Amino acid sequence: MALPGPLRGKTPFGPGSATIDLFPGITPNQNFKNRKEVFMIIKMSAKAQHEEIERVRKKVEELGYVAKIFQGEMKSVIHVIGVTDRERLIKSVESLPGVESLIPILSPFKLASREFHPDDTIISLNGKQIGGEILSIIAGPCAVESEGMMMELASALKEAGAQFLRGGAFKPRSSPYSFQGLGEKGLEILARAREKTGLLIVTEVLSEIDVPLVYKYADILQIGARNMQNFPLLKTVGRFNKPVLLKRGMSATIEEWLMAAEYILAEGNPNVILCERGIRTFETYTRNTLDISAVPVVKYHSHLPIIIDPSHASGDARYVNSLAKAGIAAGADGIMVEVHPDPANALSDGKQSLRLEAFKELMAEIKKIAETVGRKL
Ligand code: PEP
Ligand code: MN
């Protein structure tokens, strides 16, 4: 199937190369063409009549903007997208009957902001949820290494209470000589593990050109820390509707991270999950420093779900349990933990990988913490 606009592109191999369909057979989100900035929210009064709300919507559309009506329990609000002349909008709308107030969205990220979307986002995915009352537990090895290992581990993780299986088929390694992942073969293994266990698959997509392939197999596309500001990649995953797990860059501020999420949302994909995986500091006794404050800060500024990755944050299996529990206690919506049947011989990140037994213990302890913070496993 031919795709519209930006999805048809030149091959990345330089001038003169043929125009190809980069993503054959994949339907992008319909609304990606409407990529616009959200600027204003019109709050209607509690007494506003349906006709009054409709009149405001029509006025907004006459001015050339997109209007979306959200019916709350008490009041309706209208999101106005694509505003270029704020003064004109205010003048045209503020005195219409039923209008209570106009609120400009001031934060640099719009769609990711709580101003835009006051309620927590809950992502539904094949009968599972991310965000909301139930904690999301993502577990698995750093990399998919072999079919036998993956199948056995997946069953054990499922039994221990995980709902999602992680494992990289494309690995971002610091050295080009380190194991780079099994590629498509790894994705096929993940798909078979899903078939066997029902666990949903979280796996990393390293580059734009791999998106169609990873999309075919994954339930959640992971964008790694090193790619957090790979804007072409962010835009590409934004054009599809599978959830994206966006890891925080190791030296990214929370604002930069939320702006990266905005790139995905602005393309029409509302399903973004943030993942705090530790940032670089002067500390050397841990691989990174888990920024636990990112949890309440993100929750304050954004409606997007946020999970904690204690494995990459600490770099050491010894500390994973504490950090995971701290994340849940701080209000995170879940955790992503590396688990390996034989950490000493893992092809990547063995030092920070939990053994199965340790993972089971962690699950039991998290259950208790979850209860005290009003969450469930
Ligand atoms: C991973 O999840 O295995 C990974 C490479 O993580 P990060 O991008 O956070 O380093
Ligand atoms: Mn890893």
GROMACS .gro file of C-alpha atoms and ligand atoms in nm:
model
  388
    1MET     CA    1   0.000   0.000   0.000
    2ALA     CA    2   0.135   0.342  -0.088
    3LEU     CA    3   0.156   0.581   0.201
    4PRO     CA    4   0.089   0.951   0.192
    5GLY     CA    5   0.327   1.241   0.237
    6PRO     CA    6   0.628   1.210   0.455
    7LEU     CA    7   0.617   0.834   0.485
    8ARG     CA    8   0.716   0.806   0.124
    9GLY     CA    9   1.073   0.902   0.111
   10LYS     CA   10   1.405   0.862  -0.048
   11THR     CA   11   1.626   0.585   0.070
   12PRO     CA   12   1.878   0.709   0.323
   13PHE     CA   13   2.160   0.621   0.091
   14GLY     CA   14   2.211   0.963  -0.061
   15PRO     CA   15   2.114   1.158  -0.367
   16GLY     CA   16   2.016   0.977  -0.678
   17SER     CA   17   1.873   0.677  -0.498
   18ALA     CA   18   1.526   0.561  -0.587
   19THR     CA   19   1.214   0.675  -0.409
   20ILE     CA   20   1.078   0.378  -0.219
   21ASP     CA   21   0.789   0.304   0.008
   22LEU     CA   22   0.967   0.306   0.341
   23PHE     CA   23   0.681   0.145   0.528
   24PRO     CA   24   0.489  -0.081   0.293
   25GLY     CA   25   0.173  -0.233   0.432
   26ILE     CA   26   0.156  -0.022   0.745
   27THR     CA   27  -0.124   0.223   0.806
   28PRO     CA   28  -0.009   0.534   0.985
   29ASN     CA   29  -0.230   0.726   1.223
   30GLN     CA   30  -0.481   0.921   1.021
   31ASN     CA   31  -0.435   1.235   1.217
   32PHE     CA   32  -0.062   1.272   1.175
   33LYS     CA   33  -0.120   1.519   0.898
   34ASN     CA   34  -0.298   1.745   1.142
   35ARG     CA   35   0.018   1.797   1.339
   36LYS     CA   36  -0.034   2.131   1.506
   37GLU     CA   37   0.049   2.306   1.823
   38VAL     CA   38  -0.213   2.324   2.097
   39PHE     CA   39  -0.230   2.668   2.242
   40MET     CA   40  -0.559   2.735   2.413
   41ILE     CA   41  -0.819   2.564   2.620
   42ILE     CA   42  -1.167   2.715   2.630
   43LYS     CA   43  -1.348   2.631   2.952
   44MET     CA   44  -1.723   2.634   2.921
   45SER     CA   45  -1.935   2.714   3.224
   46ALA     CA   46  -2.118   2.432   3.401
   47LYS     CA   47  -2.444   2.576   3.275
   48ALA     CA   48  -2.339   2.597   2.910
   49GLN     CA   49  -2.594   2.447   2.675
   50HIS     CA   50  -2.508   2.209   2.396
   51GLU     CA   51  -2.589   2.477   2.135
   52GLU     CA   52  -2.355   2.722   2.307
   53ILE     CA   53  -2.071   2.474   2.300
   54GLU     CA   54  -2.138   2.405   1.935
   55ARG     CA   55  -2.142   2.776   1.856
   56VAL     CA   56  -1.796   2.816   2.011
   57ARG     CA   57  -1.667   2.518   1.819
   58LYS     CA   58  -1.796   2.661   1.494
   59LYS     CA   59  -1.640   2.999   1.565
   60VAL     CA   60  -1.304   2.840   1.636
   61GLU     CA   61  -1.321   2.642   1.313
   62GLU     CA   62  -1.418   2.953   1.118
   63LEU     CA   63  -1.095   3.109   1.237
   64GLY     CA   64  -0.914   2.817   1.078
   65TYR     CA   65  -0.825   2.615   1.388
   66VAL     CA   66  -0.902   2.263   1.494
   67ALA     CA   67  -1.144   2.234   1.787
   68LYS     CA   68  -1.185   1.927   2.001
   69ILE     CA   69  -1.461   1.909   2.258
   70PHE     CA   70  -1.407   1.716   2.580
   71GLN     CA   71  -1.713   1.656   2.790
   72GLY     CA   72  -1.625   1.647   3.159
   73GLU     CA   73  -1.862   1.541   3.436
   74MET     CA   74  -1.933   1.901   3.535
   75LYS     CA   75  -1.804   2.110   3.248
   76SER     CA   76  -1.696   2.089   2.890
   77VAL     CA   77  -1.367   2.216   2.760
   78ILE     CA   78  -1.266   2.284   2.404
   79HIS     CA   79  -0.906   2.237   2.296
   80VAL     CA   80  -0.804   2.475   2.026
   81ILE     CA   81  -0.520   2.346   1.814
   82GLY     CA   82  -0.305   2.540   1.572
   83VAL     CA   83  -0.360   2.888   1.709
   84THR     CA   84  -0.152   3.148   1.532
   85ASP     CA   85  -0.330   3.465   1.643
   86ARG     CA   86  -0.417   3.440   2.007
   87GLU     CA   87  -0.559   3.791   2.043
   88ARG     CA   88  -0.803   3.737   1.760
   89LEU     CA   89  -0.917   3.406   1.908
   90ILE     CA   90  -0.972   3.562   2.249
   91LYS     CA   91  -1.166   3.855   2.105
   92SER     CA   92  -1.386   3.631   1.893
   93VAL     CA   93  -1.468   3.379   2.161
   94GLU     CA   94  -1.450   3.524   2.511
   95SER     CA   95  -1.784   3.701   2.500
   96LEU     CA   96  -1.980   3.414   2.347
   97PRO     CA   97  -2.251   3.277   2.577
   98GLY     CA   98  -2.141   2.987   2.794
   99VAL     CA   99  -1.769   3.064   2.777
  100GLU     CA  100  -1.614   3.079   3.123
  101SER     CA  101  -1.247   3.137   3.047
  102LEU     CA  102  -0.969   3.092   2.794
  103ILE     CA  103  -0.649   2.936   2.918
  104PRO     CA  104  -0.334   2.947   2.711
  105ILE     CA  105  -0.108   2.646   2.753
  106LEU     CA  106   0.216   2.803   2.858
  107SER     CA  107   0.445   2.506   2.904
  108PRO     CA  108   0.678   2.438   2.611
  109PHE     CA  109   0.528   2.092   2.574
  110LYS     CA  110   0.156   2.111   2.504
  111LEU     CA  111   0.007   1.770   2.437
  112ALA     CA  112   0.225   1.616   2.708
  113SER     CA  113   0.119   1.873   2.968
  114ARG     CA  114  -0.128   1.833   3.250
  115GLU     CA  115  -0.284   2.163   3.149
  116PHE     CA  116  -0.388   2.000   2.825
  117HIS     CA  117  -0.493   1.671   2.978
  118PRO     CA  118  -0.569   1.696   3.351
  119ASP     CA  119  -0.640   1.325   3.403
  120ASP     CA  120  -0.372   1.057   3.403
  121THR     CA  121  -0.335   0.886   3.069
  122ILE     CA  122  -0.411   0.516   3.084
  123ILE     CA  123  -0.293   0.318   2.786
  124SER     CA  124  -0.496   0.009   2.703
  125LEU     CA  125  -0.320  -0.264   2.519
  126ASN     CA  126  -0.463  -0.610   2.445
  127GLY     CA  127  -0.648  -0.629   2.772
  128LYS     CA  128  -0.359  -0.484   2.972
  129GLN     CA  129  -0.318  -0.131   3.098
  130ILE     CA  130  -0.029   0.102   3.157
  131GLY     CA  131  -0.103   0.379   3.403
  132GLY     CA  132  -0.397   0.368   3.640
  133GLU     CA  133  -0.430   0.148   3.943
  134ILE     CA  134  -0.249  -0.160   3.820
  135LEU     CA  135   0.129  -0.150   3.813
  136SER     CA  136   0.303  -0.253   3.493
  137ILE     CA  137   0.582  -0.502   3.536
  138ILE     CA  138   0.818  -0.540   3.243
  139ALA     CA  139   1.090  -0.800   3.285
  140GLY     CA  140   1.338  -0.991   3.076
  141PRO     CA  141   1.697  -1.003   2.968
  142CYS     CA  142   1.886  -0.707   2.831
  143ALA     CA  143   1.913  -0.881   2.495
  144VAL     CA  144   1.737  -1.173   2.331
  145GLU     CA  145   2.014  -1.433   2.324
  146SER     CA  146   1.852  -1.760   2.222
  147GLU     CA  147   1.512  -1.918   2.175
  148GLY     CA  148   1.549  -2.177   2.450
  149MET     CA  149   1.652  -1.921   2.709
  150MET     CA  150   1.377  -1.680   2.612
  151MET     CA  151   1.097  -1.937   2.617
  152GLU     CA  152   1.192  -2.075   2.954
  153LEU     CA  153   1.248  -1.735   3.109
  154ALA     CA  154   0.926  -1.592   2.967
  155SER     CA  155   0.716  -1.865   3.129
  156ALA     CA  156   0.888  -1.816   3.462
  157LEU     CA  157   0.846  -1.438   3.449
  158LYS     CA  158   0.480  -1.474   3.367
  159GLU     CA  159   0.433  -1.704   3.660
  160ALA     CA  160   0.614  -1.458   3.885
  161GLY     CA  161   0.368  -1.184   3.785
  162ALA     CA  162   0.518  -0.991   3.494
  163GLN     CA  163   0.274  -0.875   3.223
  164PHE     CA  164   0.537  -0.763   2.973
  165LEU     CA  165   0.847  -0.929   2.838
  166ARG     CA  166   1.148  -0.717   2.747
  167GLY     CA  167   1.451  -0.809   2.541
  168GLY     CA  168   1.654  -0.620   2.285
  169ALA     CA  169   1.690  -0.758   1.933
  170PHE     CA  170   1.871  -0.442   1.826
  171LYS     CA  171   2.116  -0.335   2.093
  172PRO     CA  172   2.274   0.007   2.131
  173ARG     CA  173   2.621  -0.090   2.254
  174SER     CA  174   2.898   0.146   2.352
  175SER     CA  175   3.143  -0.065   2.154
  176PRO     CA  176   3.086  -0.174   1.794
  177TYR     CA  177   3.263  -0.499   1.886
  178SER     CA  178   3.007  -0.593   2.153
  179PHE     CA  179   2.707  -0.817   2.081
  180GLN     CA  180   2.468  -0.611   1.870
  181GLY     CA  181   2.159  -0.829   1.907
  182LEU     CA  182   1.997  -1.098   1.692
  183GLY     CA  183   1.798  -0.857   1.475
  184GLU     CA  184   1.486  -1.001   1.315
  185LYS     CA  185   1.561  -1.347   1.447
  186GLY     CA  186   1.542  -1.198   1.796
  187LEU     CA  187   1.207  -1.038   1.715
  188GLU     CA  188   1.072  -1.372   1.594
  189ILE     CA  189   1.180  -1.534   1.919
  190LEU     CA  190   1.000  -1.262   2.114
  191ALA     CA  191   0.685  -1.315   1.910
  192ARG     CA  192   0.694  -1.688   1.985
  193ALA     CA  193   0.743  -1.618   2.355
  194ARG     CA  194   0.435  -1.394   2.342
  195GLU     CA  195   0.238  -1.667   2.171
  196LYS     CA  196   0.335  -1.915   2.436
  197THR     CA  197   0.286  -1.697   2.744
  198GLY     CA  198   0.059  -1.406   2.652
  199LEU     CA  199   0.322  -1.162   2.777
  200LEU     CA  200   0.332  -0.848   2.565
  201ILE     CA  201   0.659  -0.757   2.402
  202VAL     CA  202   0.869  -0.449   2.473
  203THR     CA  203   1.170  -0.417   2.247
  204GLU     CA  204   1.397  -0.140   2.129
  205VAL     CA  205   1.395   0.019   1.789
  206LEU     CA  206   1.731   0.175   1.717
  207SER     CA  207   1.673   0.355   1.394
  208GLU     CA  208   1.405   0.500   1.176
  209ILE     CA  209   1.462   0.246   0.905
  210ASP     CA  210   1.393  -0.041   1.147
  211VAL     CA  211   1.056   0.094   1.264
  212PRO     CA  212   0.841  -0.111   1.022
  213LEU     CA  213   1.020  -0.431   1.114
  214VAL     CA  214   1.006  -0.379   1.490
  215TYR     CA  215   0.648  -0.256   1.461
  216LYS     CA  216   0.552  -0.588   1.307
  217TYR     CA  217   0.661  -0.784   1.615
  218ALA     CA  218   0.653  -0.552   1.916
  219ASP     CA  219   0.362  -0.449   2.132
  220ILE     CA  220   0.554  -0.155   2.275
  221LEU     CA  221   0.841   0.014   2.089
  222GLN     CA  222   1.126   0.115   2.315
  223ILE     CA  223   1.330   0.425   2.237
  224GLY     CA  224   1.658   0.401   2.422
  225ALA     CA  225   1.832   0.667   2.627
  226ARG     CA  226   2.086   0.729   2.351
  227ASN     CA  227   1.807   0.797   2.104
  228MET     CA  228   1.588   1.019   2.318
  229GLN     CA  229   1.658   1.316   2.095
  230ASN     CA  230   1.674   1.131   1.766
  231PHE     CA  231   1.398   1.347   1.627
  232PRO     CA  232   1.344   1.164   1.298
  233LEU     CA  233   1.302   0.840   1.496
  234LEU     CA  234   1.062   1.007   1.740
  235LYS     CA  235   0.854   1.142   1.453
  236THR     CA  236   0.845   0.807   1.283
  237VAL     CA  237   0.718   0.615   1.586
  238GLY     CA  238   0.472   0.900   1.635
  239ARG     CA  239   0.309   0.813   1.305
  240PHE     CA  240   0.207   0.470   1.425
  241ASN     CA  241  -0.026   0.386   1.705
  242LYS     CA  242   0.171   0.132   1.902
  243PRO     CA  243   0.274   0.257   2.245
  244VAL     CA  244   0.624   0.397   2.275
  245LEU     CA  245   0.839   0.352   2.584
  246LEU     CA  246   1.055   0.662   2.583
  247LYS     CA  247   1.363   0.633   2.800
  248ARG     CA  248   1.514   0.944   2.948
  249GLY     CA  249   1.843   1.044   2.792
  250MET     CA  250   2.131   1.003   3.032
  251SER     CA  251   2.197   1.375   3.035
  252ALA     CA  252   1.853   1.503   2.950
  253THR     CA  253   1.657   1.741   3.168
  254ILE     CA  254   1.298   1.651   3.244
  255GLU     CA  255   1.187   1.928   3.011
  256GLU     CA  256   1.397   1.792   2.724
  257TRP     CA  257   1.250   1.451   2.792
  258LEU     CA  258   0.893   1.581   2.785
  259MET     CA  259   0.971   1.773   2.467
  260ALA     CA  260   1.090   1.446   2.315
  261ALA     CA  261   0.757   1.291   2.416
  262GLU     CA  262   0.586   1.590   2.255
  263TYR     CA  263   0.748   1.499   1.922
  264ILE     CA  264   0.574   1.162   1.934
  265LEU     CA  265   0.240   1.303   2.050
  266ALA     CA  266   0.249   1.581   1.791
  267GLU     CA  267   0.262   1.321   1.515
  268GLY     CA  268  -0.064   1.174   1.637
  269ASN     CA  269   0.043   0.888   1.862
  270PRO     CA  270  -0.098   0.952   2.211
  271ASN     CA  271   0.050   0.637   2.363
  272VAL     CA  272   0.375   0.742   2.525
  273ILE     CA  273   0.517   0.585   2.840
  274LEU     CA  274   0.811   0.759   3.003
  275CYS     CA  275   1.092   0.556   3.158
  276GLU     CA  276   1.337   0.701   3.410
  277ARG     CA  277   1.654   0.492   3.381
  278GLY     CA  278   1.905   0.700   3.570
  279ILE     CA  279   2.109   1.000   3.465
  280ARG     CA  280   2.482   1.064   3.460
  281THR     CA  281   2.618   1.233   3.767
  282PHE     CA  282   2.961   1.249   3.934
  283GLU     CA  283   2.882   0.930   4.126
  284THR     CA  284   3.084   0.626   4.026
  285TYR     CA  285   2.956   0.355   4.261
  286THR     CA  286   2.646   0.319   4.047
  287ARG     CA  287   2.624   0.309   3.667
  288ASN     CA  288   2.384   0.603   3.670
  289THR     CA  289   2.194   0.791   3.937
  290LEU     CA  290   1.824   0.711   3.961
  291ASP     CA  291   1.645   1.044   3.959
  292ILE     CA  292   1.360   0.947   4.185
  293SER     CA  293   1.233   1.302   4.188
  294ALA     CA  294   1.156   1.264   3.818
  295VAL     CA  295   0.852   1.059   3.920
  296PRO     CA  296   0.660   1.327   4.112
  297VAL     CA  297   0.791   1.603   3.884
  298VAL     CA  298   0.668   1.425   3.571
  299LYS     CA  299   0.340   1.341   3.743
  300TYR     CA  300   0.295   1.709   3.825
  301HIS     CA  301   0.373   1.843   3.480
  302SER     CA  302   0.241   1.564   3.262
  303HIS     CA  303  -0.042   1.313   3.236
  304LEU     CA  304   0.177   1.047   3.076
  305PRO     CA  305   0.253   0.724   3.262
  306ILE     CA  306   0.604   0.691   3.399
  307ILE     CA  307   0.793   0.377   3.495
  308ILE     CA  308   1.130   0.319   3.657
  309ASP     CA  309   1.418   0.111   3.521
  310PRO     CA  310   1.626   0.028   3.829
  311SER     CA  311   1.860  -0.199   3.631
  312HIS     CA  312   2.020   0.062   3.407
  313ALA     CA  313   1.989   0.318   3.685
  314SER     CA  314   2.210   0.120   3.923
  315GLY     CA  315   2.408  -0.107   3.694
  316ASP     CA  316   2.427  -0.357   3.977
  317ALA     CA  317   2.180  -0.633   4.067
  318ARG     CA  318   2.251  -0.567   4.436
  319TYR     CA  319   2.072  -0.233   4.425
  320VAL     CA  320   1.787  -0.312   4.188
  321ASN     CA  321   1.542  -0.423   4.455
  322SER     CA  322   1.573  -0.101   4.660
  323LEU     CA  323   1.546   0.127   4.362
  324ALA     CA  324   1.247  -0.056   4.217
  325LYS     CA  325   1.061  -0.028   4.545
  326ALA     CA  326   1.155   0.338   4.580
  327GLY     CA  327   1.015   0.403   4.235
  328ILE     CA  328   0.682   0.242   4.318
  329ALA     CA  329   0.667   0.420   4.653
  330ALA     CA  330   0.727   0.750   4.473
  331GLY     CA  331   0.427   0.689   4.250
  332ALA     CA  332   0.570   0.529   3.937
  333ASP     CA  333   0.327   0.331   3.723
  334GLY     CA  334   0.554   0.033   3.694
  335ILE     CA  335   0.906  -0.097   3.657
  336MET     CA  336   1.122  -0.243   3.386
  337VAL     CA  337   1.374  -0.488   3.525
  338GLU     CA  338   1.645  -0.695   3.361
  339VAL     CA  339   1.627  -1.061   3.458
  340HIS     CA  340   1.860  -1.332   3.329
  341PRO     CA  341   1.880  -1.704   3.414
  342ASP     CA  342   2.259  -1.690   3.424
  343PRO     CA  343   2.376  -1.330   3.473
  344ALA     CA  344   2.745  -1.424   3.483
  345ASN     CA  345   2.723  -1.542   3.123
  346ALA     CA  346   2.481  -1.284   2.986
  347LEU     CA  347   2.578  -1.131   2.651
  348SER     CA  348   2.498  -0.787   2.785
  349ASP     CA  349   2.429  -0.617   3.117
  350GLY     CA  350   2.478  -0.933   3.326
  351LYS     CA  351   2.602  -0.739   3.625
  352GLN     CA  352   2.274  -0.557   3.668
  353SER     CA  353   2.049  -0.851   3.583
  354LEU     CA  354   1.846  -1.020   3.855
  355ARG     CA  355   1.825  -1.394   3.884
  356LEU     CA  356   1.476  -1.533   3.871
  357GLU     CA  357   1.468  -1.594   4.245
  358ALA     CA  358   1.559  -1.233   4.317
  359PHE     CA  359   1.289  -1.119   4.077
  360LYS     CA  360   1.029  -1.328   4.259
  361GLU     CA  361   1.137  -1.177   4.589
  362LEU     CA  362   1.112  -0.831   4.440
  363MET     CA  363   0.759  -0.900   4.318
  364ALA     CA  364   0.652  -1.010   4.665
  365GLU     CA  365   0.799  -0.696   4.821
  366ILE     CA  366   0.653  -0.468   4.559
  367LYS     CA  367   0.313  -0.614   4.628
  368LYS     CA  368   0.331  -0.482   4.984
  369ILE     CA  369   0.446  -0.138   4.876
  370ALA     CA  370   0.178  -0.125   4.609
  371GLU     CA  371  -0.089  -0.177   4.872
  372THR     CA  372   0.037   0.110   5.083
  373VAL     CA  373   0.032   0.350   4.788
  374GLY     CA  374  -0.306   0.239   4.657
  375ARG     CA  375  -0.184   0.035   4.364
  376LYS     CA  376  -0.221  -0.327   4.261
  377LEU     CA  377  -0.013  -0.583   4.082
  378PEP     C1  378   1.806  -0.136   2.758
  378PEP     O1  379   1.692  -0.119   2.801
  378PEP     O2  380   1.859  -0.248   2.745
  378PEP     C2  381   1.888  -0.017   2.725
  378PEP     C3  382   1.982  -0.020   2.633
  378PEP     O3  383   1.855   0.089   2.801
  378PEP     P1  384   1.903   0.242   2.796
  378PEP     O4  385   1.863   0.293   2.662
  378PEP     O5  386   1.826   0.304   2.908
  378PEP     O6  387   2.051   0.245   2.819
  379MN      MN  388   2.043  -0.343   2.916
   0.00000   0.00000   0.00000
